[in-house]
């Protein structure tokens, strides 16, 4: 890499990275202002090859139907469901936008990226069963979680999850909840569909173009130095607005902008592994996403789950992700990523985070060191009869959790959510963090739009409401609207047969 080329361009918008976030933002902007020209720079050869790829994430359409970390038990013993409501509402926004795209033939064959799949939570032990029962009561009375069932009857559980109940001889109490309106989402396929659609809309998609630097020009634009990997030359490209959708690679690029909002922010990389079942008889015996409860003190991303997945139109079975420690920010990144991200302005934030998170780092290193046999042992908590020879290990994507100074957590606090960081004038924005991630891409990219284009919001509002009928409204407070949207998006996305909208019932 080195010599400057005379390749230059000026566009309205540059999107860095061809993952689900850039693909979603580009698609939204093209609907809102078709005349704006957009260029995408992606360092790899194809779209959706990093975290958004179907083998690199768990494909859960996160809507808090099964993830126990979204409902915490308060000190008075009651269950706080506010976060679950928030996540669920955000997924309804994604469903509406995807339905709009399908209904307008902008993307086709929704079954290639979204499938109905029961979401289940499974716990063992008396106190966990009591927690799950309370959680079920709190959620099943809520509009957004209607149709959830609870059972602590082993006979019923055998019907729901034969593979998990087979060979289970412990007398420990066990219970599960099940809701049929869950989904498995192939975010890789969706990313590729959106990028193909953008290409047809005259968006320039530049693969094998790695963004190396971002600087402000004297006339208020942003100029990117981009390494054209094939030619070996460095190109300069300018834009009025830049979105840094580099996934784990976003933090270093945000730091290059030098905007004050990029200071005192760091990243904590977490790697992942899945066990993939290669025995079709075992795969056929399971049909759900089954989430368990994190061990006390373990981080939320370290709760492995047993998931039916639809990848390449084939049913698969994955267990994981097992979290681990890695200094890389991208799966295709470098072992120097973490060190290189430490700057004079965030060194104390990073050191404070390091000191605070010694148990977490220790946990992640221990996880990393597990042998395949030890991982199979963990799998046996879910599948008691699991045979090592039926399962292969595959490497999942990297997540980079945000580290920043917060009022409540103090210096160097590790954040588990996603975070939009933007310049005060809205000319550049970056997405950091990875959870709940791809499921909420539409909500998060609307946040980028609100932060960066406030002057257009009034004009864009009718179109935003056409694409997302609940735009600006809360669904949990609006039962008619929720029912209407839930039914129409299930219809558009082909989820209809598996979507009973009845009130929650306990079958124990
Ligand atoms: C193990 C794991 C499990 C997960 N499970 C789920 C789940 O079940 N449900 C869910 O909703 N989310 C899940 N997520 C999160 C989800 O995968 C991410 O939030 C989402 O894919 C992020 O999309 P993105 O577009 O920001 O990043 P990515 O998909 O990583 O895309 C970023 C792109 O930018 C490119 N890039 C980076 N740097 C540069 C540069 N300098 N120049 C040019 N291009 C660059 C990369 O090559 C990449 O293609 C999971 C993540 C992981 C790692």
Coordinates of C-alpha atoms and ligand atoms in Angstrom, one line a residue:
X1 CA 0.0 0.0 0.0
X2 CA 1.3 3.5 -0.6
X3 CA 1.2 5.6 -3.7
X4 CA -1.6 8.1 -4.2
X5 CA -3.8 7.5 -7.2
X6 CA -5.7 10.3 -9.0
X7 CA -9.0 8.5 -8.2
X8 CA -11.2 11.0 -6.5
X9 CA -14.9 11.5 -6.0
X10 CA -17.3 13.6 -4.1
X11 CA -20.6 12.2 -3.0
X12 CA -23.4 13.1 -0.7
X13 CA -23.0 10.1 1.5
X14 CA -20.2 7.6 2.1
X15 CA -21.0 4.4 4.0
X16 CA -18.0 2.5 5.4
X17 CA -18.5 -1.2 5.6
X18 CA -21.1 -3.5 3.8
X19 CA -22.6 -5.0 6.9
X20 CA -26.3 -4.9 8.0
X21 CA -25.9 -1.4 9.5
X22 CA -24.6 0.4 6.4
X23 CA -27.0 -1.7 4.2
X24 CA -30.0 -0.6 6.3
X25 CA -29.0 3.0 6.5
X26 CA -28.3 3.2 2.7
X27 CA -31.7 1.6 2.0
X28 CA -33.5 4.0 4.4
X29 CA -31.8 7.0 2.8
X30 CA -32.5 5.9 -0.8
X31 CA -36.2 5.7 0.1
X32 CA -36.1 9.1 1.8
X33 CA -34.0 11.0 -0.7
X34 CA -33.5 9.0 -3.9
X35 CA -31.5 11.8 -5.5
X36 CA -28.6 11.7 -3.0
X37 CA -25.7 9.8 -4.3
X38 CA -24.2 7.1 -2.0
X39 CA -20.9 5.2 -2.1
X40 CA -20.1 2.2 0.0
X41 CA -16.5 1.2 0.8
X42 CA -15.9 -2.4 1.9
X43 CA -12.5 -3.9 2.5
X44 CA -13.6 -7.5 1.9
X45 CA -14.7 -9.1 -1.4
X46 CA -18.4 -9.4 -0.6
X47 CA -21.1 -7.9 1.6
X48 CA -22.0 -9.3 5.0
X49 CA -18.8 -11.2 5.6
X50 CA -18.0 -10.1 9.1
X51 CA -20.4 -10.1 12.1
X52 CA -23.5 -9.9 9.9
X53 CA -22.6 -13.2 8.2
X54 CA -25.0 -16.0 9.0
X55 CA -22.2 -18.2 10.5
X56 CA -20.8 -15.3 12.6
X57 CA -23.8 -14.5 14.7
X58 CA -26.6 -16.5 16.3
X59 CA -29.4 -15.2 14.0
X60 CA -31.8 -14.5 16.9
X61 CA -34.5 -12.0 16.0
X62 CA -33.9 -10.4 19.4
X63 CA -37.3 -9.4 20.8
X64 CA -36.8 -10.4 24.4
X65 CA -39.0 -13.5 24.0
X66 CA -36.4 -15.8 25.4
X67 CA -33.3 -13.9 26.5
X68 CA -33.4 -13.9 30.3
X69 CA -30.9 -11.0 30.7
X70 CA -33.5 -8.6 29.4
X71 CA -35.7 -9.2 32.4
X72 CA -34.0 -8.7 35.8
X73 CA -35.3 -9.5 39.2
X74 CA -35.5 -6.4 41.3
X75 CA -34.5 -6.4 45.0
X76 CA -38.2 -6.6 46.0
X77 CA -38.5 -9.9 44.0
X78 CA -40.6 -8.4 41.2
X79 CA -39.5 -8.6 37.5
X80 CA -38.5 -5.5 35.6
X81 CA -39.7 -6.0 32.1
X82 CA -39.0 -2.4 30.8
X83 CA -35.9 -3.5 28.8
X84 CA -37.8 -6.5 27.3
X85 CA -40.5 -4.1 26.1
X86 CA -37.9 -1.7 24.6
X87 CA -36.1 -4.5 22.7
X88 CA -39.4 -6.0 21.5
X89 CA -40.6 -2.7 20.2
X90 CA -37.3 -2.2 18.4
X91 CA -37.7 -5.5 16.6
X92 CA -41.2 -4.6 15.6
X93 CA -39.7 -1.6 13.8
X94 CA -37.3 -3.9 11.9
X95 CA -40.3 -6.2 10.9
X96 CA -42.2 -3.2 9.6
X97 CA -39.4 -1.9 7.4
X98 CA -38.6 -5.4 6.1
X99 CA -42.3 -5.8 5.3
X100 CA -42.3 -2.5 3.4
X101 CA -39.4 -3.6 1.3
X102 CA -41.1 -6.9 0.5
X103 CA -44.4 -5.3 -0.2
X104 CA -42.8 -2.9 -2.6
X105 CA -40.7 -5.7 -4.3
X106 CA -37.5 -4.0 -3.3
X107 CA -36.4 -7.3 -1.8
X108 CA -38.0 -10.7 -2.5
X109 CA -38.4 -14.1 -0.9
X110 CA -38.5 -13.2 2.8
X111 CA -38.2 -16.9 3.7
X112 CA -34.6 -16.6 2.5
X113 CA -33.8 -14.4 5.5
X114 CA -36.5 -14.8 8.2
X115 CA -38.3 -17.9 9.4
X116 CA -40.7 -18.5 12.3
X117 CA -39.2 -20.4 15.1
X118 CA -40.3 -20.9 18.7
X119 CA -38.2 -19.0 21.3
X120 CA -37.8 -20.7 24.6
X121 CA -36.1 -20.1 27.9
X122 CA -35.0 -23.1 29.9
X123 CA -33.9 -23.2 33.6
X124 CA -33.1 -25.7 36.2
X125 CA -33.1 -25.5 40.0
X126 CA -35.8 -24.3 42.4
X127 CA -34.9 -20.7 42.5
X128 CA -34.5 -20.4 38.7
X129 CA -37.8 -22.1 38.2
X130 CA -39.4 -19.6 40.6
X131 CA -37.8 -16.7 38.6
X132 CA -39.0 -18.1 35.3
X133 CA -42.5 -18.5 36.6
X134 CA -42.5 -14.9 37.8
X135 CA -41.0 -13.7 34.5
X136 CA -43.7 -15.6 32.6
X137 CA -46.5 -14.0 34.7
X138 CA -45.1 -10.5 34.1
X139 CA -44.6 -10.9 30.4
X140 CA -47.6 -13.0 29.4
X141 CA -49.9 -10.3 30.7
X142 CA -48.3 -7.8 28.4
X143 CA -49.6 -7.2 24.9
X144 CA -46.2 -7.7 23.2
X145 CA -45.6 -11.2 24.7
X146 CA -49.0 -12.7 24.2
X147 CA -49.0 -16.4 23.3
X148 CA -46.2 -17.3 25.8
X149 CA -46.6 -20.6 27.6
X150 CA -44.9 -21.9 30.7
X151 CA -44.4 -25.5 31.8
X152 CA -42.6 -27.3 34.5
X153 CA -44.1 -30.7 33.5
X154 CA -41.4 -33.0 32.1
X155 CA -44.0 -34.7 29.9
X156 CA -44.9 -31.4 28.3
X157 CA -41.2 -30.4 28.0
X158 CA -40.5 -33.7 26.2
X159 CA -43.1 -32.6 23.6
X160 CA -41.5 -29.2 23.2
X161 CA -37.8 -30.1 23.4
X162 CA -37.3 -33.9 23.0
X163 CA -33.6 -33.6 22.3
X164 CA -33.0 -31.7 25.5
X165 CA -35.2 -34.0 27.7
X166 CA -33.8 -37.3 26.3
X167 CA -31.4 -39.0 28.7
X168 CA -32.1 -36.4 31.5
X169 CA -32.2 -38.3 34.8
X170 CA -31.7 -35.5 37.3
X171 CA -34.5 -34.8 39.8
X172 CA -33.8 -31.1 39.8
X173 CA -36.8 -29.0 39.0
X174 CA -36.8 -27.9 35.4
X175 CA -39.1 -25.4 33.6
X176 CA -39.4 -23.6 30.3
X177 CA -41.4 -20.9 28.5
X178 CA -42.2 -21.1 24.8
X179 CA -43.6 -18.6 22.4
X180 CA -44.2 -19.4 18.8
X181 CA -43.9 -15.9 17.4
X182 CA -40.1 -15.9 17.6
X183 CA -37.9 -15.8 14.5
X184 CA -34.6 -17.0 13.1
X185 CA -33.0 -14.3 11.0
X186 CA -30.3 -14.9 8.4
X187 CA -28.7 -11.4 8.7
X188 CA -26.0 -12.3 6.1
X189 CA -28.7 -13.1 3.4
X190 CA -30.6 -9.9 4.4
X191 CA -27.4 -7.8 4.1
X192 CA -26.7 -9.2 0.6
X193 CA -30.3 -8.6 -0.5
X194 CA -30.1 -5.0 0.7
X195 CA -26.8 -4.4 -0.9
X196 CA -28.0 -5.9 -4.2
X197 CA -31.0 -3.6 -4.0
X198 CA -28.8 -0.6 -3.4
X199 CA -26.7 -1.5 -6.4
X200 CA -29.8 -1.4 -8.6
X201 CA -30.4 2.1 -7.2
X202 CA -27.1 3.3 -8.6
X203 CA -25.3 3.1 -5.3
X204 CA -21.6 2.5 -5.9
X205 CA -20.4 -0.6 -3.9
X206 CA -16.6 -0.6 -3.8
X207 CA -15.3 -4.0 -2.6
X208 CA -11.7 -4.5 -1.7
X209 CA -11.5 -0.8 -0.7
X210 CA -10.2 -0.3 2.9
X211 CA -10.7 3.0 4.5
X212 CA -7.5 4.1 6.1
X213 CA -8.1 7.7 7.3
X214 CA -10.9 10.3 7.7
X215 CA -10.2 14.0 7.9
X216 CA -12.2 17.2 7.7
X217 CA -11.5 19.4 4.7
X218 CA -11.4 23.2 5.0
X219 CA -14.7 23.4 3.1
X220 CA -16.5 21.3 5.8
X221 CA -16.6 18.0 3.9
X222 CA -15.0 14.7 5.0
X223 CA -12.1 13.3 3.0
X224 CA -11.4 9.6 3.2
X225 CA -8.1 8.0 2.3
X226 CA -9.1 4.6 0.8
X227 CA -6.7 1.8 0.0
X228 CA -7.7 0.1 -3.3
X229 CA -6.5 -3.4 -2.5
X230 CA -6.4 -4.5 -6.1
X231 CA -4.5 -1.6 -7.5
X232 CA -2.4 -0.9 -4.4
X233 CA -3.1 2.8 -4.7
X234 CA -4.5 5.2 -2.1
X235 CA -7.6 7.0 -3.4
X236 CA -9.2 10.2 -1.9
X237 CA -13.0 10.3 -1.7
X238 CA -15.1 13.1 -0.2
X239 CA -18.6 13.3 1.2
X240 CA -20.9 15.6 3.1
X241 CA -22.0 12.8 5.4
X242 CA -20.0 9.7 6.5
X243 CA -21.4 6.7 8.3
X244 CA -18.8 4.5 9.9
X245 CA -20.5 1.1 9.8
X246 CA -17.2 -0.9 10.1
X247 CA -18.6 -3.2 12.9
X248 CA -15.6 -4.0 15.2
X249 CA -13.5 -1.8 12.8
X250 CA -15.6 1.3 13.6
X251 CA -13.7 2.5 16.7
X252 CA -10.3 3.0 15.1
X253 CA -12.0 4.9 12.2
X254 CA -14.0 7.0 14.6
X255 CA -10.8 7.9 16.5
X256 CA -9.3 9.1 13.2
X257 CA -12.1 11.7 12.7
X258 CA -10.8 13.5 15.8
X259 CA -14.3 14.7 16.8
X260 CA -14.6 15.5 20.5
X261 CA -17.3 12.8 20.8
X262 CA -14.7 10.2 19.8
X263 CA -12.5 10.9 22.9
X264 CA -12.5 8.8 26.1
X265 CA -14.1 5.9 24.3
X266 CA -12.5 2.4 24.0
X267 CA -13.3 -1.1 22.8
X268 CA -13.3 -4.4 24.5
X269 CA -13.1 -7.3 22.0
X270 CA -14.9 -10.6 22.7
X271 CA -14.5 -13.6 20.4
X272 CA -17.0 -16.3 19.8
X273 CA -17.2 -20.0 18.9
X274 CA -20.2 -22.2 17.9
X275 CA -20.6 -26.0 18.0
X276 CA -22.4 -27.1 14.8
X277 CA -24.2 -30.4 14.7
X278 CA -23.4 -32.5 11.7
X279 CA -25.7 -35.4 12.5
X280 CA -29.0 -34.8 10.5
X281 CA -31.0 -37.1 12.9
X282 CA -30.0 -34.9 15.9
X283 CA -30.8 -31.7 13.9
X284 CA -34.2 -33.1 13.0
X285 CA -35.1 -33.7 16.7
X286 CA -34.9 -30.0 17.7
X287 CA -37.1 -27.1 16.6
X288 CA -36.5 -23.9 18.7
X289 CA -34.1 -21.4 20.0
X290 CA -33.5 -22.3 23.6
X291 CA -31.8 -19.8 25.9
X292 CA -30.6 -20.6 29.4
X293 CA -29.6 -18.4 32.3
X294 CA -26.1 -17.0 32.6
X295 CA -24.0 -18.3 35.5
X296 CA -23.8 -15.7 38.3
X297 CA -21.2 -13.1 37.4
X298 CA -20.9 -14.1 33.7
X299 CA -21.5 -11.5 31.0
X300 CA -24.7 -11.6 29.0
X301 CA -23.0 -12.6 25.8
X302 CA -21.7 -15.7 27.4
X303 CA -25.0 -17.5 27.7
X304 CA -24.8 -20.3 25.1
X305 CA -28.1 -21.3 23.5
X306 CA -29.2 -24.3 21.4
X307 CA -30.6 -22.9 18.2
X308 CA -32.3 -24.3 15.2
X309 CA -31.0 -22.2 12.3
X310 CA -32.0 -21.8 8.7
X311 CA -28.9 -21.3 6.6
X312 CA -28.9 -21.8 2.8
X313 CA -32.5 -23.1 3.1
X314 CA -31.3 -25.9 5.3
X315 CA -32.2 -26.6 8.9
X316 CA -29.0 -26.6 11.1
X317 CA -28.4 -26.9 14.8
X318 CA -25.9 -24.6 16.6
X319 CA -24.8 -24.3 20.2
X320 CA -23.1 -21.2 21.4
X321 CA -21.7 -18.7 21.1
X322 CA -18.9 -19.5 23.6
X323 CA -17.3 -16.2 24.4
X324 CA -13.6 -15.8 24.6
X325 CA -10.9 -13.2 24.7
X326 CA -9.1 -12.0 21.5
X327 CA -7.2 -8.7 20.8
X328 CA -8.8 -8.5 17.3
X329 CA -11.6 -6.1 16.5
X330 CA -12.7 -7.9 13.4
X331 CA -12.6 -11.7 12.6
X332 CA -10.4 -10.6 9.7
X333 CA -8.6 -8.1 12.0
X334 CA -5.1 -7.9 13.5
X335 CA -3.7 -8.9 16.9
X336 CA -2.6 -5.3 17.2
X337 CA -6.1 -3.9 17.1
X338 CA -6.6 -3.6 20.8
X339 CA -3.2 -2.0 21.6
X340 CA -3.5 0.4 18.6
X341 CA -6.9 1.6 19.9
X342 CA -5.3 2.9 23.1
X343 CA -4.8 6.7 22.6
X344 CA -3.6 9.4 25.0
X345 CA -7.3 10.5 25.4
X346 CA -8.7 7.1 26.3
X347 CA -5.7 5.5 28.1
X348 CA -7.2 6.2 31.6
X349 CA -10.6 5.0 30.5
X350 CA -9.1 1.8 29.1
X351 CA -6.9 1.2 32.2
X352 CA -9.9 1.8 34.5
X353 CA -11.9 -0.7 32.5
X354 CA -9.0 -3.2 32.6
X355 CA -8.8 -2.9 36.4
X356 CA -12.6 -3.2 36.8
X357 CA -13.0 -6.1 34.5
X358 CA -10.2 -8.5 35.7
X359 CA -12.8 -11.2 36.6
X360 CA -14.4 -10.8 33.1
X361 CA -11.1 -11.0 31.3
X362 CA -10.1 -14.0 33.4
X363 CA -13.4 -15.6 32.6
X364 CA -13.0 -15.0 28.9
X365 CA -9.5 -16.3 28.8
X366 CA -10.6 -19.4 30.7
X367 CA -13.4 -19.8 28.1
X368 CA -10.9 -19.5 25.3
X369 CA -8.8 -22.3 26.7
X370 CA -11.6 -24.8 26.9
X371 CA -11.0 -28.0 24.9
X372 CA -13.6 -29.3 22.6
X373 CA -14.5 -32.0 25.2
X374 CA -15.1 -29.3 27.8
X375 CA -17.3 -27.5 25.4
X376 CA -19.3 -30.7 24.7
X377 CA -19.6 -31.0 28.5
X378 CA -21.3 -27.6 28.5
X379 CA -23.5 -28.7 25.6
X380 CA -24.6 -31.7 27.7
X381 CA -26.4 -29.4 30.1
X382 CA -28.7 -28.9 27.1
X383 CA -28.3 -32.1 25.2
X384 CA -27.5 -34.8 27.8
X385 CA -26.8 -37.5 25.1
X386 CA -24.6 -35.2 23.0
X387 CA -21.8 -37.2 21.2
X388 CA -18.6 -35.3 20.5
X389 CA -18.3 -36.8 17.0
X390 CA -21.6 -35.2 16.0
X391 CA -20.3 -31.7 16.6
X392 CA -17.7 -29.5 14.9
X393 CA -16.3 -26.2 16.2
X394 CA -16.7 -23.1 14.0
X395 CA -15.3 -19.6 14.7
X396 CA -18.0 -16.9 15.1
X397 CA -17.7 -13.2 14.7
X398 CA -15.9 -10.7 16.9
X399 CA -17.8 -8.2 19.1
X400 CA -16.3 -5.0 20.3
X401 CA -18.1 -3.8 23.5
X402 CA -17.9 -0.1 24.2
X403 CA -15.9 1.2 27.1
X404 CA -16.6 4.7 28.3
X405 CA -16.8 6.9 31.3
X406 CA -20.4 7.1 32.6
X407 CA -22.0 8.9 35.5
X408 CA -23.4 5.8 37.1
X409 CA -20.5 3.4 36.4
X410 CA -17.6 5.9 36.6
X411 CA -14.4 5.8 34.6
X412 CA -14.0 2.9 32.1
X413 CA -17.4 1.3 32.3
X414 CA -18.0 -1.6 30.0
X415 CA -21.3 -1.2 28.0
X416 CA -23.2 -4.2 26.6
X417 CA -25.5 -2.3 24.2
X418 CA -25.1 -0.6 20.8
X419 CA -24.2 3.0 20.7
X420 CA -24.4 5.7 18.0
X421 CA -21.7 8.3 18.3
X422 CA -22.1 11.3 16.1
X423 CA -20.5 14.8 15.6
X424 CA -22.4 17.7 16.9
X425 CA -23.1 19.0 13.3
X426 CA -24.3 15.5 12.3
X427 CA -21.7 15.2 9.5
X428 CA -20.3 11.9 10.7
X429 CA -21.7 9.0 12.8
X430 CA -20.4 5.7 13.9
X431 CA -22.0 2.6 15.4
X432 CA -20.2 0.9 18.2
X433 CA -21.1 -2.2 20.3
X434 CA -22.9 -5.3 19.2
X435 CA -26.0 -6.1 21.2
X436 CA -28.9 -6.5 20.6
X437 CA -27.3 -5.8 17.3
X438 CA -28.6 -6.7 13.9
X439 CA -32.1 -7.3 15.0
X440 CA -32.5 -3.7 15.9
X441 CA -30.6 -2.3 12.9
X442 CA -33.6 -0.3 11.6
X443 CA -34.2 1.3 15.0
X444 CA -30.5 2.1 15.4
X445 CA -30.2 3.6 11.9
X446 CA -33.3 5.7 12.5
X447 CA -31.4 7.0 15.5
X448 CA -28.5 7.9 13.2
X449 CA -31.0 9.7 10.9
X450 CA -32.6 11.6 13.8
X451 CA -29.2 12.7 15.1
X452 CA -27.6 13.6 11.8
X453 CA -30.5 15.0 9.7
X454 CA -32.8 16.8 12.2
X455 CA -33.4 19.5 9.6
X456 CA -35.1 17.0 7.2
X457 CA -37.2 15.1 9.7
X458 CA -40.4 17.1 9.2
X459 CA -40.3 16.6 5.5
X460 CA -39.3 13.0 5.7
X461 CA -42.0 12.1 8.3
X462 CA -44.8 11.0 5.9
X463 CA -42.4 8.6 4.2
X464 CA -41.0 7.3 7.5
X465 CA -44.6 6.6 8.6
X466 CA -45.3 4.9 5.3
X467 CA -42.3 2.6 5.8
X468 CA -42.8 2.2 9.6
X469 CA -46.4 2.7 10.5
X470 CA -45.6 2.8 14.2
X471 CA -43.0 5.6 13.7
X472 CA -43.2 8.0 16.6
X473 CA -45.7 5.8 18.5
X474 CA -45.3 3.3 21.3
X475 CA -46.8 -0.1 20.5
X476 CA -47.1 -1.3 24.0
X477 CA -49.6 1.5 24.7
X478 CA -51.5 1.0 21.5
X479 CA -53.1 -2.4 21.3
X480 CA -55.0 -2.0 18.0
X481 CA -52.0 -0.7 16.2
X482 CA -49.8 -3.5 17.6
X483 CA -52.3 -6.2 16.5
X484 CA -52.6 -4.7 13.1
X485 CA -48.8 -4.4 12.6
X486 CA -48.0 -7.8 14.1
X487 CA -50.5 -9.5 11.7
X488 CA -49.6 -7.5 8.6
X489 CA -45.8 -8.0 9.1
X490 CA -46.3 -11.7 9.8
X491 CA -48.2 -11.9 6.5
X492 CA -45.7 -9.9 4.5
X493 CA -42.7 -11.9 5.9
X494 CA -44.3 -15.3 5.6
X495 CA -44.5 -15.9 9.3
X496 CA -48.2 -16.2 9.4
X497 CA -48.9 -19.9 10.1
X498 CA -46.9 -20.0 13.3
X499 CA -48.2 -16.8 14.9
X500 CA -51.0 -17.6 17.3
X501 CA -52.0 -14.3 19.0
X502 CA -53.7 -15.7 22.1
X503 CA -53.2 -14.7 25.7
X504 CA -50.5 -16.4 27.7
X505 CA -51.4 -19.7 29.3
X506 CA -49.7 -21.9 31.7
X507 CA -49.7 -25.6 30.9
X508 CA -48.1 -26.9 34.1
Ligands
LIG1 C1 -21.0 -14.2 18.1 C2 -22.0 -13.2 17.8 C3 -23.4 -13.5 18.0 C4 -24.4 -12.6 17.6 N1 -25.7 -12.9 17.7 C5 -26.7 -12.0 17.3 C6 -28.0 -12.4 17.3 O1 -28.4 -13.5 17.6 N2 -28.9 -11.5 16.9 C7 -28.6 -10.2 16.5 O2 -29.4 -9.4 16.2 N3 -27.3 -9.8 16.5 C8 -26.3 -10.7 16.9 N4 -25.0 -10.3 16.9 C9 -24.6 -8.9 16.6 C10 -24.7 -8.7 15.1 O3 -24.0 -9.7 14.4 C11 -24.0 -7.3 14.9 O4 -24.6 -6.3 15.7 C12 -24.2 -6.8 13.4 O5 -23.9 -7.8 12.5 C13 -23.2 -5.6 13.2 O6 -23.4 -5.2 11.9 P1 -22.4 -4.1 11.3 O7 -22.9 -3.8 9.9 O8 -22.3 -3.0 12.3 O9 -21.0 -4.9 11.3 P2 -20.4 -6.0 10.3 O10 -21.4 -7.0 9.8 O11 -19.2 -6.5 11.1 O12 -19.9 -5.2 9.1 C14 -18.8 -4.3 9.1 C15 -18.2 -4.3 7.8 O13 -17.2 -3.2 7.7 C16 -16.1 -3.7 7.0 N5 -15.0 -2.8 7.4 C17 -14.4 -2.7 8.7 N6 -13.4 -1.8 8.7 C18 -13.3 -1.3 7.4 C19 -12.5 -0.3 6.8 N7 -11.5 0.3 7.5 N8 -12.7 -0.1 5.5 C20 -13.6 -0.7 4.8 N9 -14.5 -1.6 5.3 C21 -14.3 -1.9 6.6 C22 -16.0 -5.1 7.5 O14 -15.2 -5.9 6.6 C23 -17.4 -5.5 7.5 O15 -17.9 -6.1 6.2 C24 -24.0 -11.3 17.2 C25 -22.6 -11.0 17.0 C26 -21.7 -11.9 17.3 C27 -20.2 -11.6 17.1

